[in-house]
Coordinates of C-alpha atoms in Angstrom, one line a residue:
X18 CA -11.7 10.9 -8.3
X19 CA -7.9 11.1 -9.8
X20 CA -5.8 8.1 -8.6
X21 CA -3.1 10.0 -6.7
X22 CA -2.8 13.1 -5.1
X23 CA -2.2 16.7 -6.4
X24 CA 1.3 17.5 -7.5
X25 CA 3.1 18.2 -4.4
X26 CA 5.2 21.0 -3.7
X27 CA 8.3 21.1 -5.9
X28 CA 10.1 22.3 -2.5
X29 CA 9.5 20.3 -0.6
X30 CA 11.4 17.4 0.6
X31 CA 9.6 13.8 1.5
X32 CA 11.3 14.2 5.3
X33 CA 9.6 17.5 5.3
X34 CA 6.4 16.1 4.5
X35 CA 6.0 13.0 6.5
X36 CA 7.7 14.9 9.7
X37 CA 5.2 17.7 9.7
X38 CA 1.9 15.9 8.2
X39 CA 1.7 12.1 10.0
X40 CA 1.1 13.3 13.5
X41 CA -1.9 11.6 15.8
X42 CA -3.8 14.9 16.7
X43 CA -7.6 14.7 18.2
X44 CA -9.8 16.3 15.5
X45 CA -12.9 18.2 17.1
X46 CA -15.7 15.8 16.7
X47 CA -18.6 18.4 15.7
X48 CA -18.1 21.3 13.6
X49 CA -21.6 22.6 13.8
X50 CA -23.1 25.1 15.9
X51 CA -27.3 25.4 16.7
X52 CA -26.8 28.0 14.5
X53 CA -25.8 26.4 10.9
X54 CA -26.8 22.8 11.6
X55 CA -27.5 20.8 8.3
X56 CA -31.1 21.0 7.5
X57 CA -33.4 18.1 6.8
X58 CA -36.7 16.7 4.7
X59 CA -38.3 13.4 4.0
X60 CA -40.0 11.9 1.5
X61 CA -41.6 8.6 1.0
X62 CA -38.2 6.9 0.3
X63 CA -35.4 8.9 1.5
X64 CA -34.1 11.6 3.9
X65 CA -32.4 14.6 2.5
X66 CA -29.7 16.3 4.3
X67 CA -28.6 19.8 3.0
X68 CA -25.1 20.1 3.9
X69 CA -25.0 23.6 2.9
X70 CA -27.0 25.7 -0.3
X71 CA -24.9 23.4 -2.8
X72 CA -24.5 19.9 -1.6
X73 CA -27.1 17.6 0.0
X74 CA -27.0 13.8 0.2
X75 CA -30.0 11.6 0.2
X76 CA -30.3 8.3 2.4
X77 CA -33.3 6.0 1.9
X78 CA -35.1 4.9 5.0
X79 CA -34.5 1.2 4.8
X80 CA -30.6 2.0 4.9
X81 CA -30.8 4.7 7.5
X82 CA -32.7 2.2 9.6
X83 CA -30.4 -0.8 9.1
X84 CA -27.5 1.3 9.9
X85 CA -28.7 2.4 13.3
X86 CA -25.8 3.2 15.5
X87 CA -27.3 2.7 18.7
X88 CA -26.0 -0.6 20.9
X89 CA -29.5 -1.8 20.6
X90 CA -28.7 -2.2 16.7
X91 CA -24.8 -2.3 16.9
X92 CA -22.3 -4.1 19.4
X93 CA -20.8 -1.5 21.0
X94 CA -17.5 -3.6 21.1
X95 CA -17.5 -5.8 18.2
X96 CA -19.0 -3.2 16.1
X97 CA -21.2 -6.8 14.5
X98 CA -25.0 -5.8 13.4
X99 CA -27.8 -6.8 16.6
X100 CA -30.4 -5.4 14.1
X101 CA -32.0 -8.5 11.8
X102 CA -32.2 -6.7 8.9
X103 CA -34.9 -9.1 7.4
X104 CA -37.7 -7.9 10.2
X105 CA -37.2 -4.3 8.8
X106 CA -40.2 -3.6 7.1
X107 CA -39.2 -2.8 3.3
X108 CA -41.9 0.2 3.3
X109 CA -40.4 1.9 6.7
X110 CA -40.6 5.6 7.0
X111 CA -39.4 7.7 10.0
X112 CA -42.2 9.1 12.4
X113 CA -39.8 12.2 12.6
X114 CA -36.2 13.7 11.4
X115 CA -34.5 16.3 13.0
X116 CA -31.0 18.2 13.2
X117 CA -29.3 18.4 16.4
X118 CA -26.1 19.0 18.0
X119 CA -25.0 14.9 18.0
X120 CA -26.3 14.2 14.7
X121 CA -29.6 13.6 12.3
X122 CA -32.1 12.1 15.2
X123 CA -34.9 9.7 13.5
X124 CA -37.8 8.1 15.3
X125 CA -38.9 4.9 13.6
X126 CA -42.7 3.5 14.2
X127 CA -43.3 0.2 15.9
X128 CA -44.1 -3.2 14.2
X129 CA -44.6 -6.4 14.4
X130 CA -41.4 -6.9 15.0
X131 CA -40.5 -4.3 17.2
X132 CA -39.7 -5.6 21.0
X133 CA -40.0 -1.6 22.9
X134 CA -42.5 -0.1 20.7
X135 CA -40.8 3.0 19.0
X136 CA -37.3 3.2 18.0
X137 CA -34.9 6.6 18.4
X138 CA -31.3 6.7 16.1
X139 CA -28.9 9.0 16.2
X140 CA -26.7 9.4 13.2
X141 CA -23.4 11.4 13.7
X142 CA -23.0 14.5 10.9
X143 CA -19.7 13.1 10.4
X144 CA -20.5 9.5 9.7
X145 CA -23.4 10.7 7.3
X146 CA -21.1 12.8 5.5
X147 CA -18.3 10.0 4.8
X148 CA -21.2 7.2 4.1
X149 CA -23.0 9.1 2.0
X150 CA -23.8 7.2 -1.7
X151 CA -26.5 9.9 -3.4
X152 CA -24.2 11.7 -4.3
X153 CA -20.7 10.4 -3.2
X154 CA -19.0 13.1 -1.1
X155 CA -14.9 13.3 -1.2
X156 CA -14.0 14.4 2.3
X157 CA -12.2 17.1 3.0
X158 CA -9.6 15.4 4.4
X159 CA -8.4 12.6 1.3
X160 CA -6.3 10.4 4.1
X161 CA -3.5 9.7 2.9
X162 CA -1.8 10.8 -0.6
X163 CA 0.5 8.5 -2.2
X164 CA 3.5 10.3 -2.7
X165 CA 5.3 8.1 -6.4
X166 CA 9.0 8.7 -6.3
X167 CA 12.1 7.6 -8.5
X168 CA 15.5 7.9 -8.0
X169 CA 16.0 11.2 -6.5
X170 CA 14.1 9.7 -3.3
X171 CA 17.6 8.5 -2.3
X172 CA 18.2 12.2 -0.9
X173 CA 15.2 12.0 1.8
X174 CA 13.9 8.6 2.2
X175 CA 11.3 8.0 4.5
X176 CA 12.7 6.7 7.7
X177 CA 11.6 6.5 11.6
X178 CA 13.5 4.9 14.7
X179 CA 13.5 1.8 16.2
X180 CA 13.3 3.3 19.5
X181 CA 10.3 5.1 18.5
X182 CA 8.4 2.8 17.6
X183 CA 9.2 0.4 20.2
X184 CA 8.1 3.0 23.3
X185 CA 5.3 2.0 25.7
X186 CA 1.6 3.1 24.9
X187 CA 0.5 5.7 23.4
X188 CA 4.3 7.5 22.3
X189 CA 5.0 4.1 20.5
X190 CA 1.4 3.6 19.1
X191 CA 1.8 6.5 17.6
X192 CA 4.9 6.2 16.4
X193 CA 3.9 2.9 14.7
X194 CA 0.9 4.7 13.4
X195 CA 3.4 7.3 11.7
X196 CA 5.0 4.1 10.1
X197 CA 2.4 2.7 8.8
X198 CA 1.1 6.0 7.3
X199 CA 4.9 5.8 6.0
X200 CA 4.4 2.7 4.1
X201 CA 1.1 4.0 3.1
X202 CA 2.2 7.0 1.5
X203 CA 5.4 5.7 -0.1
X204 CA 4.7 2.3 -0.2
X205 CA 8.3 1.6 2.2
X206 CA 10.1 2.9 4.9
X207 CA 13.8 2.5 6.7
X208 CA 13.6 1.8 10.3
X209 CA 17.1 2.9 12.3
X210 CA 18.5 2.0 15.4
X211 CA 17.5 -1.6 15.0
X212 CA 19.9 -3.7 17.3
X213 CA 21.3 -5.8 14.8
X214 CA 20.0 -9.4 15.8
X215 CA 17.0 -11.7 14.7
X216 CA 15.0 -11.0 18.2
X217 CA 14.7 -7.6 18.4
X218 CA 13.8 -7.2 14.4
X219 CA 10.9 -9.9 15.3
X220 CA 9.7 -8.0 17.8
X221 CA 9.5 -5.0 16.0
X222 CA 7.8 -7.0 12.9
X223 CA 5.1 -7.9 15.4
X224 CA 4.6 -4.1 16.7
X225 CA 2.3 -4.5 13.6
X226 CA 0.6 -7.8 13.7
X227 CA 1.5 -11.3 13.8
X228 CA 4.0 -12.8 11.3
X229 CA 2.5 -14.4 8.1
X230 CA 3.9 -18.4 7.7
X231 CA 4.6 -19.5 4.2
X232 CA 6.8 -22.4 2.7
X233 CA 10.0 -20.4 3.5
X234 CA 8.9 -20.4 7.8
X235 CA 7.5 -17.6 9.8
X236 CA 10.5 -14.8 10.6
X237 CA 13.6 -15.8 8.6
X238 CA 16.8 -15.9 8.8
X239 CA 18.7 -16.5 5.5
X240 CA 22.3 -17.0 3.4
X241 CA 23.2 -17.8 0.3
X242 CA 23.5 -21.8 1.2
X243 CA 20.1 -22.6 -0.9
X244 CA 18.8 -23.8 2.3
X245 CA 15.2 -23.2 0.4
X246 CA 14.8 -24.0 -3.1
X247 CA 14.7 -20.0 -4.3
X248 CA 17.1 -17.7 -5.8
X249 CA 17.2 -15.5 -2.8
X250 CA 18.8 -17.9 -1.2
X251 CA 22.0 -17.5 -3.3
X252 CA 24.6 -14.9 -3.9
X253 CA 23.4 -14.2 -7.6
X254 CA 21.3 -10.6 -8.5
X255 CA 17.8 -10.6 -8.5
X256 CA 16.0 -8.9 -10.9
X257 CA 13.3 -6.7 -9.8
X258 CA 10.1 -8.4 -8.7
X259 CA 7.3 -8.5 -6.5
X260 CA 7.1 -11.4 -3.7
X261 CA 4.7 -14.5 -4.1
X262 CA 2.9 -14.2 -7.3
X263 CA 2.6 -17.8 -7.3
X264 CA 0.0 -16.6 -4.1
X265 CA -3.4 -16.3 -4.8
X266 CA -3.0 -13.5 -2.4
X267 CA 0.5 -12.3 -2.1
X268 CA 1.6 -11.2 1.3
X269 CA 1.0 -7.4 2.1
X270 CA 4.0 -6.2 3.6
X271 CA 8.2 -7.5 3.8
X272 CA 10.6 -6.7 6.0
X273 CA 14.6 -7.0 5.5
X274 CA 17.3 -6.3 8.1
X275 CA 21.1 -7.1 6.7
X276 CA 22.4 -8.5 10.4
X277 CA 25.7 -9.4 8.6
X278 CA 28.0 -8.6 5.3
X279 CA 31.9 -9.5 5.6
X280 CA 34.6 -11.0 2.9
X281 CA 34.8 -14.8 3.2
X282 CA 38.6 -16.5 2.1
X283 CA 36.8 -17.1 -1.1
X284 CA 35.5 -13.7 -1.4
X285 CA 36.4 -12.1 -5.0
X286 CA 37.9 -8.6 -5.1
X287 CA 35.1 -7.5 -8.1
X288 CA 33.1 -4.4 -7.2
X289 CA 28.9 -4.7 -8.1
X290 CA 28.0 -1.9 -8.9
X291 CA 24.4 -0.6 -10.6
X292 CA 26.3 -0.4 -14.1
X293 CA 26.9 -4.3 -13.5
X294 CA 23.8 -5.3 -12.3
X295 CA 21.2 -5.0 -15.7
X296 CA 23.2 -7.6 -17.5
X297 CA 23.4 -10.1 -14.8
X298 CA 19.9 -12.1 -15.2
X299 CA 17.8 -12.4 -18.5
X300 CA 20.7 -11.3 -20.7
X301 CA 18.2 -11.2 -23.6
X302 CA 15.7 -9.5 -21.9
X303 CA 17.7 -6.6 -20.7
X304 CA 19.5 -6.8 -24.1
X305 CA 16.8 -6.0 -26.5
X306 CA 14.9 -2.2 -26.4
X307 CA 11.4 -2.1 -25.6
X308 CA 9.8 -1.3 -29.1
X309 CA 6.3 0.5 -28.5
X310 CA 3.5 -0.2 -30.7
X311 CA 2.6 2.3 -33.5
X312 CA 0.1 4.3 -31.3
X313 CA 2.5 4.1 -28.3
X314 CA 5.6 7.7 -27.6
X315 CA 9.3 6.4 -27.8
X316 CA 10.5 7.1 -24.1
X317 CA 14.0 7.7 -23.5
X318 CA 16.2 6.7 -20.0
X319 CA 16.1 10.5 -18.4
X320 CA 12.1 10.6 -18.2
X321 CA 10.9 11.0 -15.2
X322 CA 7.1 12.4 -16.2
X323 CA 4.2 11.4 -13.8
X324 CA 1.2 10.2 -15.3
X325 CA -0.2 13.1 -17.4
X326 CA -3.9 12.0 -17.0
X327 CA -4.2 10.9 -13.1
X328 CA -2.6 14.6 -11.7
X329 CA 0.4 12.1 -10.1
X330 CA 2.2 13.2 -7.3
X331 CA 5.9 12.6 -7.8
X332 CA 8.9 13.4 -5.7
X333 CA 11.2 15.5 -7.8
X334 CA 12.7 18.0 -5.1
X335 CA 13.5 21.4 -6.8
X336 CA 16.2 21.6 -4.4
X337 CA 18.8 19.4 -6.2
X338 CA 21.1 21.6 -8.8
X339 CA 22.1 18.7 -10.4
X340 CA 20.6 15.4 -11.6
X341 CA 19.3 12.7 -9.2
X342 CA 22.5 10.7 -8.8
X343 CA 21.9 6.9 -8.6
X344 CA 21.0 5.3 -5.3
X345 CA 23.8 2.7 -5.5
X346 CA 25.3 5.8 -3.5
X347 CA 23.3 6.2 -1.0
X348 CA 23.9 5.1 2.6
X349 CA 21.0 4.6 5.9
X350 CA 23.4 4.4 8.7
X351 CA 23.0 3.1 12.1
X352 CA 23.8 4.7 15.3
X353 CA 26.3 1.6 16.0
X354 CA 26.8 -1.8 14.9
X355 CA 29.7 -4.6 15.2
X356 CA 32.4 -3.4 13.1
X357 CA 33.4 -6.8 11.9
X358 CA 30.0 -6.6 10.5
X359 CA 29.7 -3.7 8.5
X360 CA 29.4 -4.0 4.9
X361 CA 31.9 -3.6 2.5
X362 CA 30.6 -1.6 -0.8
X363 CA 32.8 -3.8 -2.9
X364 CA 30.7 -7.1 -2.0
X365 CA 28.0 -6.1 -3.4
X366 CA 24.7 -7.3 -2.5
X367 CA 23.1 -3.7 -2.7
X368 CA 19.2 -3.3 -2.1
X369 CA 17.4 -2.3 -5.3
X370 CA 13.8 -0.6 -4.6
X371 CA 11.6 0.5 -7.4
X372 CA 8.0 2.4 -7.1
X373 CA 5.6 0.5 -9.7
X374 CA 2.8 2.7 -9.4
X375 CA 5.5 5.8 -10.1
X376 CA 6.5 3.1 -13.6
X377 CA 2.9 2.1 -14.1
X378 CA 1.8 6.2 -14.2
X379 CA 4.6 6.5 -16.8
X380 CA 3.5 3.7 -18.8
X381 CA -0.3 4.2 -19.0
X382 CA 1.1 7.7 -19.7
X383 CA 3.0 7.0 -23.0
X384 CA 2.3 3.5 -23.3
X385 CA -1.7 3.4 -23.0
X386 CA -1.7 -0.1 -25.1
X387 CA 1.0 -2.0 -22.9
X388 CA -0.8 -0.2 -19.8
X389 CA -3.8 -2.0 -21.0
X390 CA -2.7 -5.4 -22.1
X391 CA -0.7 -5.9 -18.9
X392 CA -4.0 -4.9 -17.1
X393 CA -6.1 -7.6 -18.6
X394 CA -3.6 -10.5 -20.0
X395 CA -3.1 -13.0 -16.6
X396 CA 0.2 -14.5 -16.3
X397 CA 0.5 -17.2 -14.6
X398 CA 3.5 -17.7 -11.8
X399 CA 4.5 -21.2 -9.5
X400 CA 6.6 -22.0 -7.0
X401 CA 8.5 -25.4 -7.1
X402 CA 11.7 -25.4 -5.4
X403 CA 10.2 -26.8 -2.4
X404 CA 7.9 -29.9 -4.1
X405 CA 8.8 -32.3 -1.8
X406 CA 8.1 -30.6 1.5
X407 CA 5.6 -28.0 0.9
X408 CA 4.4 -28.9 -2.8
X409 CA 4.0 -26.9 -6.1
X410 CA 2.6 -24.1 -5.8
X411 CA 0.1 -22.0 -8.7
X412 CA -2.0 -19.9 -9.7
X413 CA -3.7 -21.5 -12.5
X414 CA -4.3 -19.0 -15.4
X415 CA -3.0 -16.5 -13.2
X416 CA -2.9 -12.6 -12.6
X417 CA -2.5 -9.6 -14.4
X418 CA 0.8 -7.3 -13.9
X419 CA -1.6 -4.3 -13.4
X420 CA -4.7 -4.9 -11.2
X421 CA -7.7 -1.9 -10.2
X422 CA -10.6 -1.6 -7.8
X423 CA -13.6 -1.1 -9.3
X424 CA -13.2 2.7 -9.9
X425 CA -10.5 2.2 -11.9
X426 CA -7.9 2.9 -9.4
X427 CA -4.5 0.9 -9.3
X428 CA -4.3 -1.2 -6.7
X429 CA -1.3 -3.9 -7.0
X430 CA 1.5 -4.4 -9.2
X431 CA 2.3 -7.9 -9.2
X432 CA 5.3 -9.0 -11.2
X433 CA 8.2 -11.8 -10.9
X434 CA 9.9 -13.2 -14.2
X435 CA 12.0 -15.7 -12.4
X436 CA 8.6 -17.1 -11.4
X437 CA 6.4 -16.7 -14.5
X438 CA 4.7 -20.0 -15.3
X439 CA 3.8 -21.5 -19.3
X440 CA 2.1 -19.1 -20.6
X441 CA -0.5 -21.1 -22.8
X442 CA -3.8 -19.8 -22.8
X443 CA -2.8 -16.9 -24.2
X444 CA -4.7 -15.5 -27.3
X445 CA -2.3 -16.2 -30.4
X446 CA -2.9 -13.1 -32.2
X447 CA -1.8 -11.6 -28.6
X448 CA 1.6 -13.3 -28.3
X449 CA 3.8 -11.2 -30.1
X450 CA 2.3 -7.6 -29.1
X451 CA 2.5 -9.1 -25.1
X452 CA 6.4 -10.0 -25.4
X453 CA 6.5 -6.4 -26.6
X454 CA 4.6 -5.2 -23.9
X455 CA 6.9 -6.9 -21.1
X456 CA 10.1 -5.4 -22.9
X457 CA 8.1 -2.1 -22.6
X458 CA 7.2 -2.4 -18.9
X459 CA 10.6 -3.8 -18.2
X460 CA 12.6 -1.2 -20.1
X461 CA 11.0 1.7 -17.9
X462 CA 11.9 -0.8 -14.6
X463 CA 15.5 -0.5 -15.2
X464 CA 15.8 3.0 -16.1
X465 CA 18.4 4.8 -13.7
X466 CA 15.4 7.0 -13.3
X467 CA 13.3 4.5 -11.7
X468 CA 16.3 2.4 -9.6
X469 CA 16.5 3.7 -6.2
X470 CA 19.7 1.2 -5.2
X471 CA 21.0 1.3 -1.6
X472 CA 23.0 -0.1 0.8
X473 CA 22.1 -2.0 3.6
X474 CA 24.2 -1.5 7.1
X475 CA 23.1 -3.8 9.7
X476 CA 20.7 -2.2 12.3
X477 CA 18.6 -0.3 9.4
X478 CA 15.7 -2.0 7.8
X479 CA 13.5 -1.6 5.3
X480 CA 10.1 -2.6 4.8
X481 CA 8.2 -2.6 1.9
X482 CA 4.4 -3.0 0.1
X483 CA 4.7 -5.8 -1.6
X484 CA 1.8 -4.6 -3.8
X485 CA 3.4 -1.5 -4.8
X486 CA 6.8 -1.7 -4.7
X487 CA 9.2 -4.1 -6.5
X488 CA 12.7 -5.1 -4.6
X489 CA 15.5 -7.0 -5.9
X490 CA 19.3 -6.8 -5.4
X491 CA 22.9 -6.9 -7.1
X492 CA 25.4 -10.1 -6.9
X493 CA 27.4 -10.5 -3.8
X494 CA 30.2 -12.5 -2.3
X495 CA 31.1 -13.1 0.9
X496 CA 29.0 -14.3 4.2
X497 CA 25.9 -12.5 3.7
X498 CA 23.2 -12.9 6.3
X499 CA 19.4 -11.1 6.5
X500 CA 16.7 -11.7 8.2
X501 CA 12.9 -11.2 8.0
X502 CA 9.4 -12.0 7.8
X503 CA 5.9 -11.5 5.6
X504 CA 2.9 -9.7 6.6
X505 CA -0.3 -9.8 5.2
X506 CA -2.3 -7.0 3.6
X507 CA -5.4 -6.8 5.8
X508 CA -3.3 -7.2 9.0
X509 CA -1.2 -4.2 8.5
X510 CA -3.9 -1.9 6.6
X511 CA -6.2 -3.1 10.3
X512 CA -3.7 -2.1 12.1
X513 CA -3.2 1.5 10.5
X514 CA -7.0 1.9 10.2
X515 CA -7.4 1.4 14.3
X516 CA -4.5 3.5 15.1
X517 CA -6.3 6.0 12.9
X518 CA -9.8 5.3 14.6
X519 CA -8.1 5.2 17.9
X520 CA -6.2 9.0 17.7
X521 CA -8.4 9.9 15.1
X522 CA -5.5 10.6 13.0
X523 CA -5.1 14.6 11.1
X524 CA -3.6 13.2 7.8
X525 CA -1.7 16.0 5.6
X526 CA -2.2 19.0 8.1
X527 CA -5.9 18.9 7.7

């Protein structure tokens, strides 16, 4: 299975694509007829279902009987096991298989253990087909493709309203279930017509679950007064980075909302712009080129090549005549918000979003040795500026940049250098060739090619995967004030999955 989707259309535009393809639409629940009904066998071990003349699965009978769907077996509600397992006899085979029109019917014998004799299960085609493990079978419909993007996704963002989102029953739960599948697909999205205030972003954070609490409160509201002992908290850039990597488990999901942006007295009169912002942290970082190892391609600042070996989808619309222009740019705009409020370009403090799975394709593309080092050196990260309230926090020997399920597939990219711990347990003959590596990775972060910089207006948020997608911001001045709050990754992913469950959601037109 490739990691991302096929290449999509070079026509078509992201708006295009989530408008038409995220919609909540009732898929027929049996697509057999008496007529072509999958056919069935049994052996000693297993059941055999032939799906058609080329594809059959095979399900042993222990399994098939430990997975009975019937409320006998399963809690109708909780969905939690009834069956004890451990009183199936490890030698069970099925009196009788049949097709019918609800699914493969089995009749198990009686036992010792059995309390009504004879048992009946009915096992939908449908849940056979997705749960089938001899052989694995990839669905027709793939859920959700990740769409990677660079720069250019500054001309069609992923966006939905406020007022969607926010409607009662089934309109707004499926308007948050278009969100998520936003966030899902692109790993962020800008919500509009937000009314610009703490409240009403809160209540739209916890449309999708409740509010994860950490060291820096539940939803926030911030300024640059270094009210907590972090960076964000003053008017200086931040480098890209992902949030808590000094987390064992690093929140799932952040929201932003800028509520205000306006010159103080003290303001200076010095434009920020995305020209300024490289040079303004780790000056000898950003100073010094990435220098590949011997096996490795030079890459250059224009490329903007998916992943060569993983079939990457990437958002490069054919439409543009010209080259992407850089997000510092673009503008979301509200439908209204105080005018004494509205930000002034020349303050700075512009939103910097970068895809890492779109940089990580590119780098196990032309850099398969940095891809690999950052995939298996851990680095570890802390967070002290609040010791003497909430303690220090670590994560021991740490995490790697790069992290994969066990197919292979990349799941997180985790990366902070303002919160990067001593790295000593490091292998020596590794030391030099890993500094290279983070030049590497880092160099292809702040290509104009990856930088997607924006800014904020207050009454448009943006939320973000925090496993996916890196954030940061350029210098500011003036009275600067946002507000927010963490999710976690199994609330919001539970939350899409019921939505999905509950509409039975057609994902990509299928």
């Amino acid at each position: 299975m490739s990691e991302y989707s096929d290449t999509m259309s070079m026509g078509t535009s992201v708006i295009d694509f989530y408008m038409a393809s995220t919609l909540c639409i009732t898929s027929p629940k049996n697509p057999y007829d008496l007529d072509d009904l999958p056919i069935t066998s049994l052996d000693d071990k297993r059941v055999a279902i032939g799906w058609d003349t080329r594809t059959w699965s095979r399900f042993h009978h222990i399994w098939l009987r430990d997975h009975c769907r019937c409320p006998t077996c399963l809690h109708p509600k909780t969905m939690q096991r009834l069956l004890n397992t451990f009183e199936i006899p490890p030698d069970i085979r099925p009196i009788m298989v049949e097709s019918s029109l609800k699914g493969l019917r089995v009749v198990w014998p009686a036992h010792e253990h059995s309390e009504h004799g004879e048992h009946e299960s009915v096992y939908s085609w449908e849940w056979l087909k997705e749960n089938s493990y001899d052989p694995t079978i990839e669905p027709e419909d793939k859920g959700t493709k990740k769409i990677l993007w660079n720069a250019r996704i500054s001309q069609s963002p992923p966006t939905i309203s406020y007022n969607d989102v926010l409607k009662p029953g089934e309109e707004g739960e499926q308007a948050l279930c278009k969100w998520l599948t936003n966030i899902e697909t692109f790993g962020f999205s800008f919500i509009t017509d937000v009314p610009p205030n703490a409240a009403s972003t809160e209540s739209l954070v916890r449309k999708i679950s409740f509010i994860r609490e950490t060291h820096y409160g539940g939803f926030w509201e911030f300024t640059s007064n270094l009210a907590k002992g972090d960076t964000a908290y003053t008017n200086i850039a931040l480098g890209a980075h992902t949030d808590n990597t000094y987390f064992t488990d690093p929140c799932g999901l952040q929201l932003f909302h800028l509520l205000e942006h306006s010159a103080s007295e003290s303001s200076s009169s010095t434009t920020y712009t995305s020209t300024t912002y490289p040079n303004t942290k780790f000056p000898n970082l950003y100073a010094s080129s990435a220098s590949p190892t011997s096996n490795d391609t030079q890459i250059t600042s224009s490329t903007n090549s998916p992943n060569a070996s993983s079939s990457s989808s990437v958002f490069t619309p054919s439409s543009l005549s010209s080259p992407a222009t850089q997000g510092a740019d673009a503008t979301v705009s509200s439908s209204s918000y105080p005018a004494s409020s509205a930000p002034n370009s020349s303050l700075g403090g512009q939103t910097l979003l970068i895809d890492g799975f779109y940089v990580a394709s590119i780098l196990r593309s032309l850099y398969p040795s940095v891809y690999r080092l950052l995939s298996e050196i851990r680095i570890p990260a802390h967070a002290a500026g609040e010791r003497d309230s909430a303690g220090i926090f670590s994560t021991g020997e740490g995490y790697t940049v790069l992290s994969h399920n066990a197919s292979g597939e990349l799941i997180q990219v985790r990366w902070n250098n303002d919160d990067r711990s001593v790295l000593s347990s490091i292998s020596p003959s590794l030391v030099e060739e890993f500094y290279t590596a983070l030049r590497t990775f880092h160099s292809l972060l702040t290509t104009p090619d990856s930088e997607f910089l924006i800014q904020l207006t207050p009454g448009t948020a943006v939320i973000v995967d925090n496993h996916r997608v890196l954030h940061g911001r350029t210098a500011f001045v003036g009275n600067r004030r946002m507000c927010g709050a963490y999710i976690g990754k199994d609330e919001w992913k539970a939350k899409l999955r019921g939505l999905r469950e509950k509409y039975e959601v057609r994902i990509n037109g299928h």
